[in-house]
Every structure is written in C-alpha cells, then in structure tokens.
Amino acid sequence: MTDLSVLTSLEASATGAPTGPRARRPGRRWRVSGRAWLVLWLVALVWSFLSFLDKDYGVVNLAGLSAFAEFWAHAVRPDISPDFLRATLAASVTTLAFGVLGTVLSIIIGVVMAPVMSQTLWASASASGAGRALRAGGLALSRLSMALPRGVHEAVWGLLLITVLGRDPLVGVIAIAIPFGAITAKVYAELLDEADHEPYELLRAGGASRASALCYGLLPTLLPSVTSYAFYRFECSIRSAVILGMIGAGGLGLQLTLAFQGLQYAQMWTLIYALVVLGALIDHWGAFLRRGDGPRRWQLSGSSPCC
Amino acid sequence: MASVWHLAPDLSRWFSVRTTQSLARLVDNMVPPRLPSGGWSQLVSRSVETLQMSIVAITIASVLGLLVALLAARGGTTPARRALGWTARLVLLLTRAVPPPVWALLVLFVIFPGPLPGAIALGIYTFGILGRLFAEVVEEFDQRPREALTEIGAPPLASFAYASVPAAAGQFIAYSLYRWEVTARETVIVGVVGAGGLGRLLEQQRAGFDYPAMTTTILALIAVCILVDALSIAVRSSLRG
C-alpha cells in the first residue's frame, strides 16, 4: 500500500525525509513563527494588490462587460449541432491521446533514467579515492541533467518545440514527456534508494550484474509504488494536454482558443462541458483506483494531491 | 496503441533535415543568453510581478476554497444541505476543469490586461483544486467536536470555525503552500495569453524571435520557482517546529 502524498512529496527538490501533509502537527514553536509568517504574507499581499491597482487607466473595463455577460448567457445553450459535437469528440480524443502517449513516454524516460540517477547504481564497492570521486561526480551530473527539464514548465517546452516543429501533434506529447519524464525519473530514483536493499546486495554478492540485480532484487518490491505514481502522472498529463493544446498543439485546447478568437460563445460552452466531463472522469477514475475497488496491484491510498 | 493511430504521427518529419536544422538554429540562437530589452530592471520587475501574481492567486484560492470546502464536504444530513454540497462540488469541478488560460481570457473581458487578471484566473483554477482537497480533509477528520458544539446550540458556521478549522489548519496550510509552488510555475501559462508577468515577456520575445532573451526569461522563471520553493520549505519547517 503506497500513500500517494508520500510519493508526490518525493517530487520536491529538497532532500531529506519525505513527509506527507498528514505527518506534521503543530509544535510549540509554531505560534511565534507562524504569526511572523502570517504578517509577512499579509504585507506581501497588500503590497501586491497596491502595485496591481496602480494604473492610470483604471482596472475594470466596463466596455467588456456585455461580452462577459453574453458568454455566461450562453451556458444554457451550447452549440449542439452534430457537426460541432463530432469535432468536439475528435478534439477530446486527441487530448486524451496526448495524455496517454505523454505518460507512456515519461514513464519510459523515468524507468530508464531512474537507475542512472539513484545512489544505488553509483554506490562504490571499492573505497579507493579516485573511483569514489568519479562515482560521486557521475551521480551529481546525472541529477543535474534532469533538473533543467524538470524546472521548465511544460508550456514553455511546448512553445520551444513549436518553433522547431511547427504545429505537429507530437509537440504536445514531447512537451509533456520532457518535464514529466524528469519528475518521474526523480521519484523513481528516490524510490529505488529508499527500498530494501537486502535482495539486491545478495544478488550482487552472488555475482549478478548491477542491471539484473536491479531487475530481480529491487523491481518486484517497487512495482506498486511505481504503478500508482504512473497513474497519478496520467491524471496530470491530461490536464497539461489541454493547456498545450491552447499553445497550438491541437485537441480541446486548440478548439477553445479558436472559439475564443471567433467569440463563438456557444461553441466555447460545448468545449467547456467536454472539459468538465473529462475532468469528472479523471477524478472518478482516480478515486476509484484509490478506494481499492480496482485491481489490487494498482491500489492507491490517501487523497489525490491533484497535480 | 489507439492513441498512436489517432494522432498518426509523421515520424519522417521528425528526422528530416529541416527539423534538425531548425533545432540546431534554435539552440544556436538561445545560447548564449542575452538580457531582454529593458535590461535588468525589466527582468527584475517582471519577476517581482510573477511573484506577486502567485501570492494574490493563492490567497484568493485558499480563502474561497476554505469557504466552499465546508459546503462541498460530503456528509450532509438534510436534503437542502446535500443539494448545496452537490452544487458546491459542481462549481469546484467546473473551476478546475477549465484551464487557467481560458479563465484568463475570460477575466480579460472585464479587467484591463496586466498581472491582476492573470492572478484572478490562476486563483479561480487553484480554488477548484484547493476546494476539493480541503473538502477531502474536512471529510476525513474527526467530526465529533463539531457535532458537540452544534448540539449545545452553536450555529453550524461557528462550530465549523472553532472545532474543525483549528484541527485541520496544519493540513490546509500544507496544501496551500504546495499549491503556491505549483501556482508560481503556472504563472507562465496565463502570461502566454497576455496576463502579465514573466510569461507575457516570454511570449513577446517568442513573437519577436528574440531567442537569446527567451533563455534569460526562462532562467528567471526557474529562479522565481526556486525562491518560492525555498520560502515554502522554510514556512513548513517552522510550522513543524
């Protein structure tokens, strides 16, 4: 049984013991410094608002109010012509396909890169100074190489890829796979390092290579956490796929942008309802897996942190 | 497999000479990075704007989320209460199903472009997510103190505020901080549609083919995210005591 909040806490860049939101309780010191943080927060908030409102031409654009009202008025009469419904369905399938392929690719990246990033692989058997320095350097290098793809938002990757490839459907897939693959690799590497190493050490002592010792000694115990994190990533991918669509990769996001540019309020609402249905499906599917009615191997516990 | 078939990717395009060339050109253009037009002051003021957007957004989301979460939590006994809970959950679903850029485009109808509409858009979206997370927290924890207060005559809102909120405050704050980190990253996607911050700068630079400056902006974005992460970790560790 793997608690998803513990899994996702592995995403954080800070090293140290993973602590889910559940693990902390207010201590004695929290009163004083909690209040200090609160004051700091309020000061920052007031400062932000004041600088936002400091405009010569005012804040509220009354001229746009009619368009805004018209948009909401169309909520009850979306475009339900068969042609547009068919287009919406096709767009939804495209968005889903982005999510599926993006997840598959990021899991492949994760599985391939995780051993490279883990201490398990780089742990030196010999104690010689030069070998140890080389191994430490290798570990640091592999971790650094995954920090950049992780630090840049998938939308930025999407923008960069579009300048290279144009409006190719695979832009959406790759833009999801780059940052998500790096995050998955990090989480899987942490899982590897935290796992029980006894079977692995035994296999190594018996003469197995590092790779086969990993496959037979560590992988079986890790499988539940690995699959549950993969499903969590899938939920995140679908949400990202919509945003990438808006940048121009295609799918529901692209249709929404087009409807917005043409001020087709009725079509916008059809697409929004499609998004709501998609969102509800993802939520219920995640909740279903987490409740434990699903196949035992995929069981997740804990609430979903939402990506 | 069905996904591959549906997208029908044209792999030959990927390995074509043209793609390789444009990738090489992009990399060549992006390195070495250059300061955006306007220099450091532009970069710093945009970064500060991004930070402010994330602060305003997460505040809107947390406050609204807290208010709606107590309606959305399951476990209502009267039919009216249950209908209210159902409506609240539907609102939360709608707000988080629609991505932040769409909210930004909508808010831009009524508010002049700038960081404020971006912050509001992010706030609405994050409200949907935080509201659901808060509601799950409310559902999970011990109901007895609240029920006890209601039984001795306290109004439902007061018993929620005095019995449930203190017990769950730690988790609420932890979730809010976690979402703040995410929101800081997402400021870029509302910026792309013109709602201020570093994202808007990035989009302007992309439209103007100013690739060296784009690299700088991306580095600034990473710096802002690292700062927010560090702050969030500092608050968490001081709360843990």
Coordinates of C-alpha atoms in Angstrom, one line a residue:
Chain A
M1 CA 0.0 0.0 0.0
T2 CA 1.5 3.3 -1.0
D3 CA 0.4 6.6 0.1
L4 CA 0.3 8.9 -2.8
S5 CA 1.0 12.0 -0.8
V6 CA 4.3 10.4 0.3
L7 CA 5.0 9.6 -3.3
T8 CA 4.4 13.1 -4.6
S9 CA 6.4 14.6 -1.7
L10 CA 9.4 12.9 -3.4
E11 CA 9.0 15.3 -6.2
A12 CA 10.2 18.2 -4.0
S13 CA 13.7 19.3 -4.7
A14 CA 14.7 19.3 -1.1
T15 CA 16.5 16.2 0.1
G16 CA 15.5 14.7 3.5
A17 CA 12.9 12.6 5.0
P18 CA 9.7 12.7 2.9
T19 CA 6.8 13.9 5.0
G20 CA 3.2 13.9 3.7
P21 CA 0.9 16.7 4.7
R22 CA -0.5 14.3 7.3
A23 CA 2.8 13.8 9.0
R24 CA 3.1 17.2 10.6
R25 CA 1.5 18.5 13.6
P26 CA 1.8 22.0 15.2
G27 CA 4.6 22.1 17.7
R28 CA 5.4 24.6 20.4
R29 CA 7.4 27.0 18.2
W30 CA 4.7 27.3 15.6
R31 CA 2.7 30.0 17.4
V32 CA 5.5 32.6 17.3
S33 CA 6.9 32.0 13.9
G34 CA 3.6 31.1 12.4
R35 CA 2.4 34.6 13.3
A36 CA 5.6 36.1 11.8
W37 CA 4.9 34.3 8.5
L38 CA 1.3 35.5 8.6
V39 CA 2.3 39.1 9.0
L40 CA 4.9 38.7 6.2
W41 CA 2.2 37.2 4.0
L42 CA -0.3 40.0 4.6
V43 CA 2.3 42.7 3.9
A44 CA 3.2 40.9 0.6
L45 CA -0.5 40.6 -0.3
V46 CA -1.3 44.3 0.4
W47 CA 1.9 45.3 -1.5
S48 CA 0.9 43.1 -4.5
F49 CA -2.6 44.5 -4.6
L50 CA -1.5 48.1 -4.4
S51 CA 1.0 47.7 -7.2
F52 CA -1.6 45.9 -9.3
L53 CA -4.1 48.7 -8.8
D54 CA -1.6 51.4 -9.5
K55 CA -2.8 52.1 -13.1
D56 CA -3.6 55.4 -14.9
Y57 CA -6.5 53.9 -16.8
G58 CA -8.3 52.1 -14.1
V59 CA -8.8 48.4 -13.6
V60 CA -12.3 47.4 -14.6
N61 CA -13.0 47.5 -18.3
L62 CA -16.7 48.3 -18.5
A63 CA -16.8 48.1 -22.2
G64 CA -16.2 44.3 -22.0
L65 CA -19.0 43.7 -19.6
S66 CA -21.6 43.0 -22.3
A67 CA -19.3 40.4 -23.9
F68 CA -18.7 38.8 -20.5
A69 CA -22.4 38.7 -19.8
E70 CA -23.1 37.2 -23.2
F71 CA -20.6 34.5 -22.5
W72 CA -22.4 33.4 -19.3
A73 CA -25.7 33.7 -21.0
H74 CA -24.7 31.0 -23.5
A75 CA -24.0 28.5 -20.7
V76 CA -27.6 27.2 -21.1
R77 CA -27.4 27.0 -24.9
P78 CA -24.2 25.4 -26.1
D79 CA -23.6 24.6 -29.7
I80 CA -25.1 21.1 -30.1
S81 CA -25.1 20.8 -33.9
P82 CA -24.0 17.3 -34.9
D83 CA -21.0 18.7 -36.8
F84 CA -19.6 20.6 -33.9
L85 CA -20.3 17.7 -31.5
R86 CA -18.3 15.4 -33.8
A87 CA -15.4 18.0 -33.8
T88 CA -15.5 18.2 -30.0
L89 CA -15.4 14.5 -29.7
A90 CA -12.4 14.3 -32.1
A91 CA -10.7 17.0 -30.1
S92 CA -11.3 15.2 -26.8
V93 CA -9.8 12.0 -28.3
T94 CA -6.8 14.0 -29.4
T95 CA -6.3 15.5 -26.0
L96 CA -6.6 12.0 -24.4
A97 CA -4.1 10.7 -26.9
F98 CA -1.6 13.4 -25.9
G99 CA -2.1 12.4 -22.3
V100 CA -1.7 8.7 -22.9
L101 CA 1.3 9.0 -25.1
G102 CA 2.9 11.7 -22.9
T103 CA 2.5 9.5 -19.9
V104 CA 3.9 6.4 -21.6
L105 CA 6.9 8.3 -22.8
S106 CA 7.6 9.9 -19.5
I107 CA 7.4 6.5 -17.7
I108 CA 9.8 5.1 -20.2
I109 CA 12.2 8.1 -19.5
G110 CA 11.6 7.6 -15.8
V111 CA 12.3 3.9 -15.8
V112 CA 15.4 4.3 -18.0
M113 CA 16.8 7.3 -16.1
A114 CA 15.9 6.4 -12.5
P115 CA 18.7 3.8 -12.0
V116 CA 21.2 6.3 -13.5
M117 CA 20.1 8.9 -11.0
S118 CA 20.0 6.7 -8.0
Q119 CA 22.7 6.3 -5.4
T120 CA 22.2 2.5 -5.6
L121 CA 23.9 2.4 -9.0
W122 CA 26.7 4.8 -8.2
A123 CA 27.4 3.5 -4.7
S124 CA 31.1 2.4 -4.9
A125 CA 32.0 -1.1 -3.9
S126 CA 35.7 -0.2 -3.6
A127 CA 36.9 2.5 -1.2
S128 CA 39.6 4.0 -3.5
G129 CA 39.6 7.8 -3.5
A130 CA 39.6 8.4 -7.3
G131 CA 36.9 5.8 -8.0
R132 CA 34.7 7.3 -5.3
A133 CA 35.1 10.9 -6.6
L134 CA 34.3 9.7 -10.1
R135 CA 31.1 8.0 -8.9
A136 CA 30.0 11.0 -6.9
G137 CA 30.6 13.2 -9.9
G138 CA 28.6 10.8 -12.1
L139 CA 25.7 10.9 -9.7
A140 CA 25.7 14.7 -9.4
L141 CA 25.9 15.0 -13.2
S142 CA 23.0 12.7 -13.8
R143 CA 20.9 14.5 -11.2
L144 CA 21.8 17.9 -12.7
S145 CA 20.9 16.8 -16.2
M146 CA 17.4 16.1 -15.0
A147 CA 17.0 19.3 -13.1
L148 CA 16.7 21.6 -16.1
P149 CA 13.9 19.6 -17.9
R150 CA 12.1 19.5 -14.5
G151 CA 12.4 23.2 -13.8
V152 CA 10.9 24.4 -17.0
H153 CA 7.1 24.3 -17.3
E154 CA 5.7 22.0 -20.0
A155 CA 4.1 25.0 -21.6
V156 CA 7.5 26.6 -22.2
W157 CA 8.7 23.3 -23.7
G158 CA 5.7 23.4 -25.9
L159 CA 6.5 26.9 -27.1
L160 CA 10.1 26.0 -27.8
L161 CA 9.1 22.8 -29.6
I162 CA 6.6 24.6 -31.8
T163 CA 9.2 27.0 -33.0
V164 CA 11.2 23.9 -34.2
L165 CA 8.5 21.6 -35.4
G166 CA 5.6 23.8 -36.2
R167 CA 2.0 22.6 -35.3
D168 CA 2.9 18.9 -35.1
P169 CA 0.7 16.7 -32.9
L170 CA 3.7 15.2 -31.4
V171 CA 4.7 18.6 -29.9
G172 CA 2.1 18.0 -27.3
V173 CA 3.4 14.6 -26.5
I174 CA 7.0 15.5 -26.3
A175 CA 6.3 18.7 -24.3
I176 CA 4.5 16.6 -21.7
A177 CA 7.2 13.9 -21.7
I178 CA 10.2 16.1 -21.1
P179 CA 9.3 17.6 -17.7
F180 CA 7.1 14.7 -16.6
G181 CA 9.8 12.2 -17.6
A182 CA 12.3 14.1 -15.5
I183 CA 10.0 14.3 -12.5
T184 CA 9.1 10.6 -12.8
A185 CA 12.8 9.7 -13.1
K186 CA 13.5 11.6 -9.9
V187 CA 10.6 10.0 -7.9
Y188 CA 11.6 6.5 -9.2
A189 CA 15.2 7.1 -8.3
E190 CA 14.2 8.1 -4.7
L191 CA 12.0 5.0 -4.5
L192 CA 15.0 2.9 -5.6
D193 CA 17.2 4.4 -3.0
E194 CA 14.7 4.0 -0.2
A195 CA 13.8 0.4 -1.0
D196 CA 15.0 -2.6 1.0
H197 CA 18.4 -3.3 -0.5
E198 CA 19.0 -6.8 1.0
P199 CA 17.9 -8.9 -2.0
Y200 CA 19.9 -6.6 -4.3
E201 CA 23.0 -6.9 -2.2
L202 CA 22.6 -10.7 -2.1
L203 CA 22.3 -10.9 -5.8
R204 CA 25.3 -8.7 -6.3
A205 CA 27.3 -10.8 -3.9
G206 CA 26.2 -13.8 -5.9
G207 CA 27.8 -12.4 -8.9
A208 CA 24.8 -10.8 -10.7
S209 CA 25.4 -7.7 -12.7
R210 CA 24.0 -4.4 -11.5
A211 CA 21.3 -4.4 -14.1
S212 CA 20.0 -7.9 -13.4
A213 CA 20.3 -7.4 -9.7
L214 CA 18.1 -4.3 -10.1
C215 CA 15.6 -6.2 -12.2
Y216 CA 15.2 -9.2 -9.9
G217 CA 16.2 -7.8 -6.5
L218 CA 14.5 -4.4 -6.3
L219 CA 11.9 -4.1 -9.1
P220 CA 9.3 -6.5 -7.7
T221 CA 9.0 -4.7 -4.4
L222 CA 8.8 -1.3 -6.1
L223 CA 6.1 -2.2 -8.6
P224 CA 3.1 -1.0 -6.6
S225 CA 4.5 2.5 -5.9
V226 CA 5.8 2.7 -9.5
T227 CA 2.4 1.9 -11.0
S228 CA 0.4 4.2 -8.6
Y229 CA 2.7 7.1 -9.4
A230 CA 2.3 6.4 -13.1
F231 CA -1.4 6.7 -12.8
Y232 CA -1.1 9.9 -10.9
R233 CA 1.1 11.3 -13.7
F234 CA -1.5 10.3 -16.2
E235 CA -4.1 12.5 -14.4
C236 CA -1.6 15.4 -14.6
S237 CA -0.8 14.7 -18.2
I238 CA -4.5 15.1 -19.3
R239 CA -4.7 18.5 -17.6
S240 CA -1.5 19.6 -19.2
A241 CA -2.6 18.3 -22.6
V242 CA -5.4 20.9 -22.6
I243 CA -3.0 23.7 -21.9
L244 CA -0.6 22.5 -24.5
G245 CA -3.5 22.5 -27.0
M246 CA -4.0 26.2 -26.3
I247 CA -0.5 26.9 -27.3
G248 CA -1.2 25.2 -30.6
A249 CA -0.6 21.5 -30.3
G250 CA -4.2 20.6 -31.1
G251 CA -7.1 19.0 -29.3
L252 CA -9.6 20.6 -27.0
G253 CA -7.2 23.4 -26.1
L254 CA -6.8 24.5 -29.7
Q255 CA -10.5 24.3 -30.3
L256 CA -11.1 26.5 -27.3
T257 CA -8.6 29.1 -28.4
L258 CA -10.2 29.2 -31.9
A259 CA -13.7 29.6 -30.4
F260 CA -12.4 32.4 -28.2
Q261 CA -10.8 34.2 -31.2
G262 CA -14.0 34.0 -33.1
L263 CA -16.0 34.9 -30.0
Q264 CA -18.2 31.7 -30.6
Y265 CA -19.7 31.6 -27.1
A266 CA -22.0 28.7 -27.9
Q267 CA -19.1 26.6 -29.2
M268 CA -17.0 27.6 -26.2
W269 CA -19.5 26.2 -23.8
T270 CA -19.7 22.9 -25.7
L271 CA -16.0 22.6 -25.3
I272 CA -16.1 23.7 -21.6
Y273 CA -18.7 21.0 -21.0
A274 CA -16.5 18.5 -22.7
L275 CA -13.7 19.6 -20.4
V276 CA -15.9 19.2 -17.3
V277 CA -16.9 15.7 -18.4
L278 CA -13.2 14.8 -19.0
G279 CA -12.3 16.3 -15.6
A280 CA -15.1 14.4 -13.8
L281 CA -14.0 11.1 -15.5
I282 CA -10.4 11.6 -14.4
D283 CA -11.4 12.4 -10.8
H284 CA -13.8 9.5 -10.5
W285 CA -11.3 7.1 -12.1
G286 CA -8.6 8.3 -9.7
A287 CA -11.0 8.0 -6.7
F288 CA -12.0 4.5 -7.9
L289 CA -8.4 3.3 -8.0
R290 CA -7.7 4.9 -4.6
R291 CA -10.8 3.5 -3.0
G292 CA -9.5 0.0 -3.6
D293 CA -12.2 -1.5 -5.8
G294 CA -9.7 -1.7 -8.6
P295 CA -7.2 -4.5 -9.2
R296 CA -5.2 -5.0 -6.2
R297 CA -1.9 -4.1 -7.7
W298 CA -3.0 -0.7 -8.7
Q299 CA -4.4 0.3 -5.4
L300 CA -3.6 3.7 -4.1
S301 CA -4.3 5.1 -0.8
G302 CA -4.7 8.6 0.5
S303 CA -6.2 11.6 -1.1
S304 CA -5.1 12.7 -4.5
P305 CA -2.9 15.9 -4.3
C306 CA -4.0 17.0 -7.8
C307 CA -1.1 17.9 -10.0
Chain B
M1 CA -1.8 1.9 -29.5
A2 CA -5.1 3.6 -30.3
S3 CA -3.5 6.9 -29.3
V4 CA -0.7 6.5 -31.8
W5 CA -3.1 5.6 -34.5
H6 CA -5.3 8.6 -33.7
L7 CA -2.5 11.1 -33.8
A8 CA -0.9 9.5 -36.9
P9 CA 2.5 11.0 -36.2
D10 CA 4.6 11.7 -39.2
L11 CA 7.9 10.4 -38.0
S12 CA 9.7 11.2 -41.2
R13 CA 9.2 14.9 -40.3
W14 CA 11.0 14.4 -37.1
F15 CA 14.1 13.1 -38.6
S16 CA 14.1 15.3 -41.6
V17 CA 17.0 17.6 -42.4
R18 CA 14.8 20.6 -41.9
T19 CA 13.9 19.7 -38.4
T20 CA 17.5 19.1 -37.5
Q21 CA 18.5 22.4 -39.0
S22 CA 15.8 24.4 -37.2
L23 CA 16.6 22.6 -33.9
A24 CA 20.3 23.5 -34.4
R25 CA 19.3 27.1 -35.2
L26 CA 17.2 27.3 -32.1
V27 CA 19.9 26.0 -29.8
D28 CA 22.4 28.3 -31.6
N29 CA 20.1 31.3 -31.1
M30 CA 19.3 30.6 -27.5
V31 CA 22.9 30.2 -26.3
P32 CA 24.4 32.4 -25.1
P33 CA 21.5 34.1 -23.3
R34 CA 21.1 37.9 -23.5
L35 CA 19.3 40.3 -21.3
P36 CA 15.8 41.3 -22.6
S37 CA 15.3 44.8 -24.0
G38 CA 15.0 46.9 -20.9
G39 CA 17.8 45.2 -19.2
W40 CA 17.9 44.0 -15.6
S41 CA 15.2 46.4 -14.4
Q42 CA 12.7 44.9 -16.9
L43 CA 13.7 41.3 -15.9
V44 CA 13.5 42.0 -12.1
S45 CA 10.2 43.9 -12.3
R46 CA 8.6 41.1 -14.3
S47 CA 9.9 38.5 -11.9
V48 CA 8.5 40.5 -9.0
E49 CA 5.2 40.8 -10.9
T50 CA 5.2 37.0 -11.3
L51 CA 5.8 36.5 -7.6
Q52 CA 3.0 39.0 -6.7
M53 CA 0.6 37.2 -9.1
S54 CA 1.3 33.9 -7.4
I55 CA 0.7 35.4 -3.9
V56 CA -2.6 37.1 -4.9
A57 CA -3.7 33.9 -6.7
I58 CA -3.0 31.5 -3.9
T59 CA -4.7 33.9 -1.4
I60 CA -7.9 34.1 -3.5
A61 CA -7.8 30.3 -3.9
S62 CA -7.2 29.5 -0.2
V63 CA -9.8 31.9 1.2
L64 CA -12.6 30.9 -1.4
G65 CA -11.5 27.2 -1.1
L66 CA -11.9 27.2 2.6
L67 CA -15.4 28.8 2.4
V68 CA -16.6 26.4 -0.3
A69 CA -14.9 23.3 1.1
L70 CA -17.2 23.3 4.2
L71 CA -20.2 23.3 1.8
A72 CA -18.7 20.7 -0.5
A73 CA -17.7 18.2 2.1
R74 CA -19.9 15.1 2.0
G75 CA -21.9 14.0 5.0
G76 CA -24.8 16.4 4.9
T77 CA -27.9 15.1 6.6
T78 CA -30.7 17.3 5.4
P79 CA -31.8 17.3 1.7
A80 CA -31.1 21.0 1.4
R81 CA -27.6 20.6 2.8
R82 CA -27.0 17.8 0.4
A83 CA -28.1 19.8 -2.6
L84 CA -25.9 22.6 -1.5
G85 CA -23.0 20.3 -1.2
W86 CA -23.7 18.9 -4.7
T87 CA -23.8 22.4 -6.2
A88 CA -20.5 23.3 -4.4
R89 CA -18.8 20.2 -5.8
L90 CA -20.1 21.0 -9.3
V91 CA -18.7 24.6 -9.0
L92 CA -15.3 23.2 -7.9
L93 CA -15.3 20.7 -10.8
L94 CA -16.1 23.5 -13.3
T95 CA -13.4 25.8 -12.0
R96 CA -10.7 23.2 -12.1
A97 CA -11.7 21.5 -15.4
V98 CA -11.3 24.8 -17.3
P99 CA -7.6 25.5 -17.6
P100 CA -6.2 28.8 -16.3
P101 CA -5.5 30.4 -19.7
V102 CA -9.2 30.1 -20.5
W103 CA -10.1 31.8 -17.2
A104 CA -7.5 34.4 -18.0
L105 CA -9.1 35.1 -21.4
L106 CA -12.5 35.5 -19.7
V107 CA -11.2 37.8 -17.0
L108 CA -9.6 39.9 -19.7
F109 CA -13.1 40.8 -20.9
V110 CA -13.7 42.9 -17.8
I111 CA -10.3 43.7 -16.4
F112 CA -7.6 45.6 -18.3
P113 CA -4.6 43.4 -19.2
G114 CA -1.9 43.2 -16.6
P115 CA -0.9 40.9 -13.7
L116 CA -4.3 41.3 -11.9
P117 CA -6.4 39.3 -14.4
G118 CA -3.7 36.6 -14.5
A119 CA -3.7 36.4 -10.8
I120 CA -7.5 36.2 -10.7
A121 CA -7.5 33.5 -13.4
L122 CA -5.0 31.4 -11.5
G123 CA -6.9 32.0 -8.3
I124 CA -10.1 30.6 -9.8
Y125 CA -8.4 27.5 -11.1
T126 CA -6.5 26.8 -8.0
F127 CA -9.6 27.5 -6.0
G128 CA -11.2 24.5 -7.7
I129 CA -8.3 22.2 -6.8
L130 CA -7.8 23.5 -3.2
G131 CA -11.5 23.4 -2.5
R132 CA -11.6 19.8 -3.4
L133 CA -8.5 19.0 -1.4
F134 CA -9.8 21.0 1.6
A135 CA -13.2 19.2 1.3
E136 CA -11.4 15.8 1.4
V137 CA -9.6 16.9 4.6
V138 CA -12.8 18.1 6.1
E139 CA -14.5 14.7 5.3
E140 CA -11.6 12.7 6.8
F141 CA -11.2 14.3 10.2
D142 CA -13.0 13.7 13.4
Q143 CA -16.5 15.1 13.3
R144 CA -17.3 14.8 17.0
P145 CA -16.0 18.2 18.3
R146 CA -18.0 20.0 15.7
E147 CA -21.1 17.9 16.3
A148 CA -20.7 18.5 20.1
L149 CA -20.6 22.3 19.5
T150 CA -23.7 22.2 17.3
E151 CA -25.5 20.1 19.8
I152 CA -25.0 22.7 22.6
G153 CA -26.5 25.3 20.3
A154 CA -23.7 26.8 18.3
P155 CA -24.6 27.8 14.7
P156 CA -23.1 25.4 12.1
L157 CA -20.6 28.0 10.8
A158 CA -19.3 28.8 14.2
S159 CA -18.9 25.2 15.2
F160 CA -17.0 24.6 12.0
A161 CA -14.8 27.6 12.6
Y162 CA -14.0 26.7 16.2
A163 CA -13.9 22.9 16.1
S164 CA -12.9 21.9 12.6
V165 CA -10.6 24.6 11.3
P166 CA -8.1 24.5 14.1
A167 CA -7.8 20.8 13.8
A168 CA -7.3 20.9 10.1
A169 CA -5.3 24.1 9.9
G170 CA -2.0 22.3 9.6
Q171 CA -3.1 20.3 6.6
F172 CA -4.8 23.3 5.0
I173 CA -1.6 25.3 5.2
A174 CA 0.5 22.4 3.9
Y175 CA -1.8 22.1 0.9
S176 CA -1.9 25.8 0.3
L177 CA 1.9 26.0 0.3
Y178 CA 2.2 23.1 -2.0
R179 CA -0.3 24.7 -4.4
W180 CA 1.6 28.0 -4.1
E181 CA 4.7 26.3 -5.5
V182 CA 2.6 24.9 -8.4
T183 CA 0.9 28.3 -9.0
A184 CA 4.3 30.1 -9.2
R185 CA 5.1 27.7 -12.0
E186 CA 1.7 28.2 -13.7
T187 CA 2.0 31.9 -13.9
V188 CA 3.8 31.3 -17.2
I189 CA 0.7 29.8 -18.8
V190 CA -1.6 32.7 -18.1
G191 CA 1.2 35.1 -19.1
V192 CA 1.2 33.5 -22.5
V193 CA -2.3 34.7 -23.2
G194 CA -1.2 38.2 -22.2
A195 CA -1.9 38.4 -18.5
G196 CA 1.4 39.8 -17.2
G197 CA 4.5 38.5 -15.5
L198 CA 7.4 36.6 -17.0
G199 CA 5.1 34.5 -19.2
R200 CA 4.0 37.6 -21.1
L201 CA 7.6 38.7 -21.5
L202 CA 8.4 35.2 -22.8
E203 CA 5.5 35.3 -25.3
Q204 CA 6.5 38.7 -26.6
Q205 CA 10.1 37.6 -27.0
R206 CA 8.9 34.5 -28.9
A207 CA 6.7 36.5 -31.2
G208 CA 9.7 38.8 -31.8
F209 CA 12.1 35.9 -32.4
D210 CA 14.3 37.2 -29.6
Y211 CA 15.6 33.8 -28.6
P212 CA 18.7 34.8 -26.6
A213 CA 16.4 36.9 -24.3
M214 CA 14.0 34.0 -24.1
T215 CA 16.7 31.9 -22.4
T216 CA 17.2 34.6 -19.8
T217 CA 13.5 34.8 -19.1
I218 CA 13.3 31.0 -18.7
L219 CA 16.2 31.2 -16.3
A220 CA 14.5 34.0 -14.4
L221 CA 11.3 31.8 -14.2
I222 CA 13.4 29.0 -12.7
A223 CA 14.9 31.4 -10.2
V224 CA 11.4 32.6 -9.1
C225 CA 10.3 28.9 -8.7
I226 CA 13.4 28.1 -6.6
L227 CA 12.7 31.1 -4.4
V228 CA 9.1 30.1 -3.9
D229 CA 10.1 26.5 -3.1
A230 CA 12.7 27.7 -0.6
L231 CA 10.1 30.0 1.1
S232 CA 7.6 27.2 1.2
I233 CA 10.1 24.8 2.7
A234 CA 11.1 27.5 5.3
V235 CA 7.4 28.0 6.3
R236 CA 6.8 24.3 6.5
S237 CA 9.8 23.6 8.7
S238 CA 9.0 26.4 11.0
L239 CA 5.4 25.2 11.3
R240 CA 6.6 21.7 12.1
G241 CA 8.6 23.2 14.9

